[in-house]
Coordinates of C-alpha atoms and ligand atoms in Angstrom, one line a residue:
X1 CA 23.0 -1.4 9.6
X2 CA 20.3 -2.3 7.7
X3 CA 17.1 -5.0 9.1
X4 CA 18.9 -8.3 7.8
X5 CA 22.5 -7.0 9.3
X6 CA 20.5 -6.3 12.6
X7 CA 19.1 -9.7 12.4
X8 CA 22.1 -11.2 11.3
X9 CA 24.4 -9.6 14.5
X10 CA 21.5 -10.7 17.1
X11 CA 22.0 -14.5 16.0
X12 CA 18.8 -14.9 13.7
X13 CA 19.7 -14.4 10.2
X14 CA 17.1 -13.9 7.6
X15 CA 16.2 -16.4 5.7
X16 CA 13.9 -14.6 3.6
X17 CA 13.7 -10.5 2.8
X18 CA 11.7 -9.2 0.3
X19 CA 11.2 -5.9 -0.9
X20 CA 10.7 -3.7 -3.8
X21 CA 11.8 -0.5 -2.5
X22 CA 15.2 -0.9 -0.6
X23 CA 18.0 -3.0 -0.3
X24 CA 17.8 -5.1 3.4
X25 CA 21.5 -6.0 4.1
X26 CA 23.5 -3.0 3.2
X27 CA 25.6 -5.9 1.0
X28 CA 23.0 -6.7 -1.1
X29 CA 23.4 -5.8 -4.6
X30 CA 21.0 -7.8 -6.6
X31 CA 18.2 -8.1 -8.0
X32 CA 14.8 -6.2 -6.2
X33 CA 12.1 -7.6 -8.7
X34 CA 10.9 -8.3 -12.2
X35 CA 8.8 -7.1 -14.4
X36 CA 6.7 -7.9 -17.2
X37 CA 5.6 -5.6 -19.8
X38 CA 2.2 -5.6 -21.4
X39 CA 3.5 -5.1 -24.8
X40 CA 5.4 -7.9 -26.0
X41 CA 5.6 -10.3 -22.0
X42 CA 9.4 -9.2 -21.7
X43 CA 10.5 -9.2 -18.6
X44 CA 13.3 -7.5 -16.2
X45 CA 14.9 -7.6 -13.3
X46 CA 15.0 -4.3 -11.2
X47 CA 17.9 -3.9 -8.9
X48 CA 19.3 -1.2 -6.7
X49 CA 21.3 2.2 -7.8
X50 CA 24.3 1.0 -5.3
X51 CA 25.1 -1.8 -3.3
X52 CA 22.8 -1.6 0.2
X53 CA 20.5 1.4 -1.6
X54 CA 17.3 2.0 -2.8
X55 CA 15.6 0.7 -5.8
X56 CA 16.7 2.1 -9.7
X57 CA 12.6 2.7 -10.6
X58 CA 13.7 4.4 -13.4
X59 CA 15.1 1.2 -14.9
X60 CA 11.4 -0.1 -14.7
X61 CA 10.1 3.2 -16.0
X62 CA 11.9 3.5 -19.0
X63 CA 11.5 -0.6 -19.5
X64 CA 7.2 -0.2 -19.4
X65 CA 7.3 3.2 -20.9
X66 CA 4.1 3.4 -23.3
X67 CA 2.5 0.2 -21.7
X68 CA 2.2 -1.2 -18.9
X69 CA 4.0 -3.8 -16.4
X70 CA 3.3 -6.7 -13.7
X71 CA 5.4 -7.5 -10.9
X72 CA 6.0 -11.4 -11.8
X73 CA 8.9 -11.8 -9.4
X74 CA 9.6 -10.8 -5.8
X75 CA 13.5 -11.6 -5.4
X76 CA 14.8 -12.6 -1.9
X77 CA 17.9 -11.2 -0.9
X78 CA 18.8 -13.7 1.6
X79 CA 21.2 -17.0 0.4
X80 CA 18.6 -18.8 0.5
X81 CA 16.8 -17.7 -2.4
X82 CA 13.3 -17.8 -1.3
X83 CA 11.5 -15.8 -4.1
X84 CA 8.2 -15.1 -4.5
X85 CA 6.0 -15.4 -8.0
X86 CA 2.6 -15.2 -9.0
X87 CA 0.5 -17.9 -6.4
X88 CA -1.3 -20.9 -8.5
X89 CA -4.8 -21.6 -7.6
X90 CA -5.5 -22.9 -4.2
X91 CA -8.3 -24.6 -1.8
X92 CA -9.9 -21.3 -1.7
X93 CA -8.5 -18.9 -4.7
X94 CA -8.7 -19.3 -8.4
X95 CA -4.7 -18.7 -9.6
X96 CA -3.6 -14.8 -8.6
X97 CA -2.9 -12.3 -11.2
X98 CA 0.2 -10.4 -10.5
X99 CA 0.3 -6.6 -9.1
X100 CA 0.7 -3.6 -11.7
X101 CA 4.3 -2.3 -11.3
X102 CA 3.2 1.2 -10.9
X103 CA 0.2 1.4 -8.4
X104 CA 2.0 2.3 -5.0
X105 CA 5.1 4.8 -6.0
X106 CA 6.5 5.8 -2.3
X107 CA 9.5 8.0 -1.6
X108 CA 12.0 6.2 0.5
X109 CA 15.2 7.3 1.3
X110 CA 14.9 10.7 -0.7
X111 CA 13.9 8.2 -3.7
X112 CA 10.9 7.7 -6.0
X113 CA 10.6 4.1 -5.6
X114 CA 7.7 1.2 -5.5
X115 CA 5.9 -0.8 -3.2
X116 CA 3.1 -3.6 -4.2
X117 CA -0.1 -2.7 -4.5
X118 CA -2.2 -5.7 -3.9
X119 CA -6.0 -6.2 -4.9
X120 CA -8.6 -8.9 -4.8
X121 CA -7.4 -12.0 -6.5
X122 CA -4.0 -10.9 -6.5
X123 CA -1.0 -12.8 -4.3
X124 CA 2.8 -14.0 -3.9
X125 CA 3.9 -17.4 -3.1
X126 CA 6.8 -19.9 -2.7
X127 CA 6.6 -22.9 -2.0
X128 CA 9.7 -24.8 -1.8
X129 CA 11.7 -22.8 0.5
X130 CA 15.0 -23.0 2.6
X131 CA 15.7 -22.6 6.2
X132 CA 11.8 -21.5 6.9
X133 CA 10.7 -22.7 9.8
X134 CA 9.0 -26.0 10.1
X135 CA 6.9 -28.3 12.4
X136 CA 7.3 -26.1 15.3
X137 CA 10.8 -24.4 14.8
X138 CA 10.8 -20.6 15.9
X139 CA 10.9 -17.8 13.8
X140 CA 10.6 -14.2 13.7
X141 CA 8.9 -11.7 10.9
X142 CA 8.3 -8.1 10.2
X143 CA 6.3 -6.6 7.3
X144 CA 5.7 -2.4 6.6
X145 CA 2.3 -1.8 4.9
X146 CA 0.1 0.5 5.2
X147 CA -3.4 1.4 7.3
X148 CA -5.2 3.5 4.6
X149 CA -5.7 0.4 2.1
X150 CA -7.2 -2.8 3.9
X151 CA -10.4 -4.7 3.9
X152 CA -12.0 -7.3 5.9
X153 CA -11.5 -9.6 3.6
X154 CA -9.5 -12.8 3.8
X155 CA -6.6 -12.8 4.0
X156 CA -3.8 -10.0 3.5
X157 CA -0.6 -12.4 4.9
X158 CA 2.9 -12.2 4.8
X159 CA 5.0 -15.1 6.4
X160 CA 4.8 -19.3 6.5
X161 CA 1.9 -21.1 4.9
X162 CA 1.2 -24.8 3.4
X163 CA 3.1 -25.9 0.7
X164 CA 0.1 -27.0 -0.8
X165 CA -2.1 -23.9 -1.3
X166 CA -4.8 -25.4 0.9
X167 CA -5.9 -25.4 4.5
X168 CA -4.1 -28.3 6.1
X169 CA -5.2 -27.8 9.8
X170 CA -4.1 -26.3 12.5
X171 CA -1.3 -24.3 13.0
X172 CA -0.1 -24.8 9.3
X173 CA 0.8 -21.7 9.0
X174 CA 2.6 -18.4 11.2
X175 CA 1.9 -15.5 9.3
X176 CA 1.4 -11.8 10.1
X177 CA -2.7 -10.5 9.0
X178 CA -3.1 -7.0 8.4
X179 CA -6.7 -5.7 8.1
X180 CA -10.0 -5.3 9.2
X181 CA -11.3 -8.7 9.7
X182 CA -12.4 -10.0 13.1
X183 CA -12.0 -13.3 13.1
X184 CA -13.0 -13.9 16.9
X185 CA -15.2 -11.5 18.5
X186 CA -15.0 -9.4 20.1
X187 CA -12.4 -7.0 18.1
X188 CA -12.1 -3.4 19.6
X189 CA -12.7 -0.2 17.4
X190 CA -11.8 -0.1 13.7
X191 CA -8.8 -1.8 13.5
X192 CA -6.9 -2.2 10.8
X193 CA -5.6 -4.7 13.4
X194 CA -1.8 -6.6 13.1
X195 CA -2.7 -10.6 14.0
X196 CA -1.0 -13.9 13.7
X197 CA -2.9 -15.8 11.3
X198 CA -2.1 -19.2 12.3
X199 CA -4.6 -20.9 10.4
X200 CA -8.2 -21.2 11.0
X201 CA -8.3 -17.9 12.7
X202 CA -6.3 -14.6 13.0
X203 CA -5.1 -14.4 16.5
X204 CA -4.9 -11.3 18.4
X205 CA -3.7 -13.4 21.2
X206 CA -4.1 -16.4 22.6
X207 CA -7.9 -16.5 22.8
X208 CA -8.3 -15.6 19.0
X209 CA -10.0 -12.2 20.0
X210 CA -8.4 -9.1 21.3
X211 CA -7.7 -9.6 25.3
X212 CA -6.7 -5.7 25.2
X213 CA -10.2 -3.1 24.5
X214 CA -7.4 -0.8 24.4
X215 CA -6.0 -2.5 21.1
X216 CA -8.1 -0.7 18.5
X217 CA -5.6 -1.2 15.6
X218 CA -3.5 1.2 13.6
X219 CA -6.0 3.6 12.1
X220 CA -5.4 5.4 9.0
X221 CA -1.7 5.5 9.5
X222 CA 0.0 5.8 6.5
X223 CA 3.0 3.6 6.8
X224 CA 2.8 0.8 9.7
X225 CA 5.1 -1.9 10.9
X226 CA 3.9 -5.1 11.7
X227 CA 5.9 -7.9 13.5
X228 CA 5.3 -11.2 14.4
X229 CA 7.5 -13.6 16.3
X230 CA 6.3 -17.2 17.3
X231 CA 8.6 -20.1 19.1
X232 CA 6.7 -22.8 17.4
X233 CA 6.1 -24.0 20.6
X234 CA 4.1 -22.6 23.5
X235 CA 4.4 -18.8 23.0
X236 CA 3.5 -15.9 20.1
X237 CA 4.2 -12.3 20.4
X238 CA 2.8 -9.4 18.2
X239 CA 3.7 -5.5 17.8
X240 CA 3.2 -2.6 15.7
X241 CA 4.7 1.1 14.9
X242 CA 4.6 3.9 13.3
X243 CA 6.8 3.1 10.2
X244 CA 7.2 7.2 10.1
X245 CA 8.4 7.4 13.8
X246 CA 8.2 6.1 17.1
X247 CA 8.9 2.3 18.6
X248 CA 7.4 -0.6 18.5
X249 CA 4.3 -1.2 21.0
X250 CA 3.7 -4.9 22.3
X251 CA -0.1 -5.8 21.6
X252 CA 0.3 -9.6 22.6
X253 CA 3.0 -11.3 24.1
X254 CA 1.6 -15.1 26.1
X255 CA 1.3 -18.8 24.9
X256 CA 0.2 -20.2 21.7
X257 CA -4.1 -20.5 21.0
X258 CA -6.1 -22.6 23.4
X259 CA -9.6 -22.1 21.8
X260 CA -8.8 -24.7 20.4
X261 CA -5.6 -27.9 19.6
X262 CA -3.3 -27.8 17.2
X263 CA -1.3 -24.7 17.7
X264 CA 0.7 -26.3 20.4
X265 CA 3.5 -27.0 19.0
X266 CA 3.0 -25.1 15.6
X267 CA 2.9 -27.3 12.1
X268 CA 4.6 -24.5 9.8
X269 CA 4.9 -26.2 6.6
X270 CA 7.6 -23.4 5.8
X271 CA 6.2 -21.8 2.4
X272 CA 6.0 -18.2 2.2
X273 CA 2.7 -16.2 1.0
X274 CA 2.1 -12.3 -0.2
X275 CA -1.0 -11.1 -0.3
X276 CA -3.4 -14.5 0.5
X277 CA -4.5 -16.4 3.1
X278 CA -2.7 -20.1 3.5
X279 CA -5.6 -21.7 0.9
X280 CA -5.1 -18.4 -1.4
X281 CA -8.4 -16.9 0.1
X282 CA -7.3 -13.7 -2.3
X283 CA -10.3 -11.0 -1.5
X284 CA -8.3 -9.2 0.6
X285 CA -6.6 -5.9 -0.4
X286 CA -3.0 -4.6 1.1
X287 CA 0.4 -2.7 0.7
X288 CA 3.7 -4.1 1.2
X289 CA 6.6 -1.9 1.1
X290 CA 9.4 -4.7 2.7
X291 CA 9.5 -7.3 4.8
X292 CA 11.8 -9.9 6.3
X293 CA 11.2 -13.8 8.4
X294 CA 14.5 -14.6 10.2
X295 CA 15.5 -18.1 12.0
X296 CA 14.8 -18.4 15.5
X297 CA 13.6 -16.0 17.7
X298 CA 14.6 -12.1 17.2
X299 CA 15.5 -10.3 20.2
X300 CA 13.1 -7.5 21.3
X301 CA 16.6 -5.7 21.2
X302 CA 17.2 -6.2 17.5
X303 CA 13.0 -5.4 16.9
X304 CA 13.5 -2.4 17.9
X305 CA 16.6 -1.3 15.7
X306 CA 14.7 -2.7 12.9
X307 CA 12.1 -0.1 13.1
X308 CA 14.9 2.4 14.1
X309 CA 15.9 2.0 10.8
X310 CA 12.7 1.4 9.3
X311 CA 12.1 5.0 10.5
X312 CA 15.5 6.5 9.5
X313 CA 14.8 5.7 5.9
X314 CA 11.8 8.5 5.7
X315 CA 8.7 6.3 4.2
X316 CA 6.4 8.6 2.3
X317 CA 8.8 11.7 2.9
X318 CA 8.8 14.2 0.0
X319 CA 10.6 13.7 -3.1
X320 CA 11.9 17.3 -3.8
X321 CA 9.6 19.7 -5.4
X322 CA 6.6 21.5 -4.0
X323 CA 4.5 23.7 -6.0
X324 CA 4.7 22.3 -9.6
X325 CA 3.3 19.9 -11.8
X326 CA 7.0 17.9 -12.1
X327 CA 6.2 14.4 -10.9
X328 CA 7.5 13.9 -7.4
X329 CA 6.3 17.7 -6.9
X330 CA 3.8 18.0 -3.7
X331 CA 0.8 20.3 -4.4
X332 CA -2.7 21.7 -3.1
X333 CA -5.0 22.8 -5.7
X334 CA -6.9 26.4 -5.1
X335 CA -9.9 27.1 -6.1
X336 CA -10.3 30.7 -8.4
X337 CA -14.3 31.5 -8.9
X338 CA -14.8 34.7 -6.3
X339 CA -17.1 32.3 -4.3
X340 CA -13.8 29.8 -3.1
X341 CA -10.7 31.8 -3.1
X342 CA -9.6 29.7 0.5
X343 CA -11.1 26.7 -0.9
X344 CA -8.6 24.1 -2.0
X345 CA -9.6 20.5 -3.6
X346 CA -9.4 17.6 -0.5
X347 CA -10.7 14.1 -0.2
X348 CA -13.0 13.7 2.4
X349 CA -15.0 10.4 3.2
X350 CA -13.6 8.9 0.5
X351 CA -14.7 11.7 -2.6
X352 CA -13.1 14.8 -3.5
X353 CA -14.6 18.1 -2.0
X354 CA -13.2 21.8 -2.2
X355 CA -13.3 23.4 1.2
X356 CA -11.6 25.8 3.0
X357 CA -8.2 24.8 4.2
X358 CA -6.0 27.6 6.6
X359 CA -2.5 27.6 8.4
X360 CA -4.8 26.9 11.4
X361 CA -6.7 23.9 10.0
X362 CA -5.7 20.4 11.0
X363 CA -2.9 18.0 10.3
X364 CA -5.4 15.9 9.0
X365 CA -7.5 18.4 7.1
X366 CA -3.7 19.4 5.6
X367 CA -2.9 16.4 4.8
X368 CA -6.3 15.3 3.1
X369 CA -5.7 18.9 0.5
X370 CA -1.9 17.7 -0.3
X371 CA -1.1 15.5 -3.6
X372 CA 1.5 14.2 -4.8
X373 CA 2.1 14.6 -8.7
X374 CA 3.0 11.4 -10.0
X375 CA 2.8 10.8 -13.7
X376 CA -0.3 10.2 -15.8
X377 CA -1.5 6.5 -15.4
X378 CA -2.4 6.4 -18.8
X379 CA -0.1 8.4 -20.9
X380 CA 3.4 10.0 -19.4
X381 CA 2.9 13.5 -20.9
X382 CA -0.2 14.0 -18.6
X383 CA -0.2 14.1 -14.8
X384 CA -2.1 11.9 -11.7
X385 CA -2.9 12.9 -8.7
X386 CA -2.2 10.7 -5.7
X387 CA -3.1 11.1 -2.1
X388 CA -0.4 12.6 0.3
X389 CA -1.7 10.5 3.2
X390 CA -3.7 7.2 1.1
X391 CA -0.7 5.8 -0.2
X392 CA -1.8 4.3 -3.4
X393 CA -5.0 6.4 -3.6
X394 CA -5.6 8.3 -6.9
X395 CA -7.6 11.2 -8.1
X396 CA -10.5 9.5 -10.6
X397 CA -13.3 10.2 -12.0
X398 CA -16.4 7.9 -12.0
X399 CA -19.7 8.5 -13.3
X400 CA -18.0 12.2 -13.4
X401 CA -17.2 12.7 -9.9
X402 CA -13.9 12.8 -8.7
X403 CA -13.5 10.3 -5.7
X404 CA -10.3 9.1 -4.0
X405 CA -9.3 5.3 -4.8
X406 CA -6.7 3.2 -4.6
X407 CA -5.2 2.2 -8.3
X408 CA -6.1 -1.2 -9.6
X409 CA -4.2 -1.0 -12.5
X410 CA -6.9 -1.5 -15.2
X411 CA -7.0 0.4 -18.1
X412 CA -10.3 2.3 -17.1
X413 CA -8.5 3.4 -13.6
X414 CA -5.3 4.3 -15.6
X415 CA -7.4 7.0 -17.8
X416 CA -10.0 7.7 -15.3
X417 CA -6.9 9.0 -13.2
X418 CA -5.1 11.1 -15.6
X419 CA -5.7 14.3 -16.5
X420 CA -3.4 16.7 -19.1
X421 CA -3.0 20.2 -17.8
X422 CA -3.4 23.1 -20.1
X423 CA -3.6 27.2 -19.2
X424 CA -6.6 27.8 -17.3
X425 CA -9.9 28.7 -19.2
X426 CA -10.2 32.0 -17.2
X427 CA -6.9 33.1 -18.3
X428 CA -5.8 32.5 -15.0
X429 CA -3.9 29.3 -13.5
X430 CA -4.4 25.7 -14.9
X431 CA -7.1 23.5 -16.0
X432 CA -7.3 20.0 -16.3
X433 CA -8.8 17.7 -18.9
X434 CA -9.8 14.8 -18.5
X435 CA -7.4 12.0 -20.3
X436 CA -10.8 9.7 -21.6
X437 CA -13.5 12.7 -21.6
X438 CA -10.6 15.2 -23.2
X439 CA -13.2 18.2 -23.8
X440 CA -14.6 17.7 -19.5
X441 CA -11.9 19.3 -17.2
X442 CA -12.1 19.2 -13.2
X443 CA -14.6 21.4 -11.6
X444 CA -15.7 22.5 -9.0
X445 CA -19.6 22.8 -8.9
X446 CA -22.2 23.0 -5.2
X447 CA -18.2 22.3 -3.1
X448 CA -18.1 18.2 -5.0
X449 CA -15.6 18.0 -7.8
X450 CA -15.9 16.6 -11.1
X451 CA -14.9 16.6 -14.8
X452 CA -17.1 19.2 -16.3
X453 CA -17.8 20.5 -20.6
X454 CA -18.6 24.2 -20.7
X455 CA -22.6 23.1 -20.6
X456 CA -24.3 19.8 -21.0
X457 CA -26.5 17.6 -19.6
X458 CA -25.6 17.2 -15.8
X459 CA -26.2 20.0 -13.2
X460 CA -22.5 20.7 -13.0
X461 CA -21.9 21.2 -16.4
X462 CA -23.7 24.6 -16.4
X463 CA -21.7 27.4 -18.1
X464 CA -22.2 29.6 -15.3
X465 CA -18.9 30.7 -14.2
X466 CA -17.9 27.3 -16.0
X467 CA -14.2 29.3 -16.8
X468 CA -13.0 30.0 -13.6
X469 CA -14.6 27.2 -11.7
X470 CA -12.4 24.8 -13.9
X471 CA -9.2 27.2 -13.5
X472 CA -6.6 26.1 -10.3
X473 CA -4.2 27.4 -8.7
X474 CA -1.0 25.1 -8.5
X475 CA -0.5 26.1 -4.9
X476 CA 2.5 25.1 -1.9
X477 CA 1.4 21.9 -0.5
X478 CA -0.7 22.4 2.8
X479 CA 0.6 19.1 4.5
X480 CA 3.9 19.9 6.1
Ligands
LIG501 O1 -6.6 -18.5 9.2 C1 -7.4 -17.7 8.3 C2 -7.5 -18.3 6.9 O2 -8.3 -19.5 7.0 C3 -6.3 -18.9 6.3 O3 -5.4 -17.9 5.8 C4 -6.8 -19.7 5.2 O4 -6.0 -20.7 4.8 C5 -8.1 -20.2 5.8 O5 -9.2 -20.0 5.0
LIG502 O1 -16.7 9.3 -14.9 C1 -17.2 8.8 -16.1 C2 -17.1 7.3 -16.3 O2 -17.9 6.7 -15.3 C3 -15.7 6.7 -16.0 O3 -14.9 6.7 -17.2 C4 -16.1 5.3 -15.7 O4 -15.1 4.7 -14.7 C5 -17.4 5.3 -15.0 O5 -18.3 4.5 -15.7

């Protein structure tokens, strides 16, 4: 069974479930999302490759082939038809601009699919709803996102808001928060943290601030469930998982706020937000992959086969191909000069580095050295290069250097990212040219990485042993 069937059997149905990637009941066969193409504003509806499946992305492919697409339209596959467009200006947030279609691609279920990719000022919303909880009713909700691409910025929610786009008190809204800001202090390590932002605050429990010092968030995990479940009365529970394996773990489970009134009963005003905070504070950053509110109270039971399932469906698993430059293929890149034959191109601290990479080095270290070929941002025919374990994170140059970044989806990013392989320039492997700088081609120079011409005016693009230091290996990937 899939979440909404799950939900359905324990007695609290969905009454939203949105998600670009997957079918949620395995009935559904509608629409996932639309899309609107740069070009000339058409739009289309994406929908699944068979009843209860997995998104067709190579409808939307071959739809914004040659330019580019938004995601206008989030459809809910519940009856009650709670879709989500572009969120209108609100008490804190000039109007949203919608997500580009292509920024997060994710393999789920053995397929090449999409998740949303949301940046600042950019945000989902309905707000005329059905069977959404109000003025204290209970309701359950569950979203998977990711750890690697968060902020502390307000406010990356999923779940019940105002119906007016502006903070109305209170307990107006019963939404899950997913980042790095600390409302109350004091928050323990890093975080990202899961929280129930239930207006005026994100709640780690009933105190605002984390009760737990052994609740230091998620980390950089790459796929992460996040659940919420709130009677609307006098109690709020939170948990989070692994979306990749594992259960769900309890981080709050007591009676509603009592810093301060207003949350006792809840006020839900029963609209639904993506991306903002309940007054569309938008400078928050996020991933959203699925995610479901139900009616009443889910069962810790039914929780817990949601994320059984949730993990059954393989988030971020590998899309066939290792080895080649075929998009969906997994990859390490090896250095060649005679300096840096063990030396493989990896992110670390945010900017690409070569370094030396072994069967013995660490899941992490494996993971940071694996990409996933995905194709060129900016023109089809050319490759990009996105991070094995930063969904969403690209290969792109800037002021030369390559660095790791999650896609934006502005033109600049698009051909900053891509880069057109050709036969290596020491005869040996491949070399990459830059997409916007098409005579620089990624080097290695002093262990950093950047696109490099065959001399010129920075340090690293000295001719010495310019040939081979641009010529790579298209090598297994490391990551397992
Ligand atoms: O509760 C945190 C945020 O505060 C809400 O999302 C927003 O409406 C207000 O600014
Ligand atoms: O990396 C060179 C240029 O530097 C990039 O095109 C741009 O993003 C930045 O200004």
């Amino acid at each position: 069974s899939l979440p909404c069937d799950i939900y359905a059997a324990a007695g609290t149905p969905c009454v939203a479930a949105h998600s670009l990637a997957r079918a949620l009941y395995s009935s559904y066969n509608g629409s996932l999302y639309q899309v609107q193409r740069a070009s000339d504003s058409a739009t289309k509806d994406i929908g699944l490759l068979a009843a209860g499946g997995y998104a067709n992305a190579a409808a939307q492919d071959s739809f914004c082939a040659g330019t580019t697409c938004i995601i206008t339209k989030i459809y809910d596959q519940s009856s009650r038809h709670n879709d989500l467009t572009v969120e209108g200006a609100g008490g804190a947030g000039a109007a949203d601009v919608g997500a580009p279609a292509d920024a997060l691609p994710v393999t789920v279920g053995g397929h090449q699919v999409y998740g949303l990719e949301i940046s600042a000022g950019m945000g989902y919303r309905d707000n005329s709803t059905s069977g959404v909880a109000t003025n204290g009713g209970a309701e359950g909700m569950y979203m998977v996102t990711s750890g690697t691409h968060v902020n502390g910025s307000c406010c990356f929610d999923y779940g019940n808001a105002e119906t007016n786009n502006k903070d109305t008190g209170n307990g107006h809204m019963d939404a899950i928060n997913f980042g790095t800001e600390c409302w109350f202090s004091p928050c323990y390590g890093q975080g990202p943290w899961v929280q129930a932002d239930l207006e005026n605050g994100l709640f780690q429990s009933n105190a605002g601030y984390s009760t737990n010092s052994s609740n230091t968030g998620t980390g950089a995990l790459p796929f992460v469930t996040a659940l919420l479940k709130n009677n609307g009365q006098d109690h709020f529970a939170l948990k989070w998982g692994n979306a990749q394996s594992g259960g769900l773990t309890t981080t709050y489970s007591g009676s509603e706020p009592t810093n301060a009134s207003g949350y006792s009963p809840m006020h839900q005003e029963g609209a639904i937000v993506l991306g903002t905070g309940g007054d569309n504070s938008n400078g928050s950053i996020g991933s959203f992959f699925e995610g479901v509110m139900t009616s009443g109270i889910p069962t810790d039971a039914a929780d817990n086969s949601v994320q059984a399932n949730i993990v059954s469906v393989g988030y971020g698993g590998a899309t066939g191909s290792t080895g080649t430059l075929t998009p969906g293929s997994e990859i390490s890149l090896k250095a060649t000069t005679s300096c840096c034959t063990s030396d493989y191109i990896r992110h670390q601290n945010n900017t690409a580095v070569v370094s030396a990479i072994t069967s013995s080095s660490s899941a992490l270290d494996k993971n940071d050295a694996t990409w996933i070929v995905r194709r060129g941002l900016a023109d089809a025919s050319c490759v990009s290069f996105e991070s094995r374990n930063y969904p969403g994170d690209f290969l792109r140059h800037y002021n030369y250097q390559l660095l790791r970044q999650p896609m934006t989806g502005t033109t600049q990013f698009r051909q900053d990212a891509t880069f057109c392989p050709t036969t290596g320039k020491s005869g040996t492997g491949t070399s990459f040219a830059s997409y916007n700088y098409p005579t620089k081609f990624i080097r290695h120079y002093d262990y950093n990485v950047y696109i490099a011409s065959d001399g010129g005016s920075n340090t690293w693009d000295s001719a010495t042993s310019w040939t081979d230091d641009v010529s790579w290996v298209v090598s297994a990937p490391w990551a397992p």
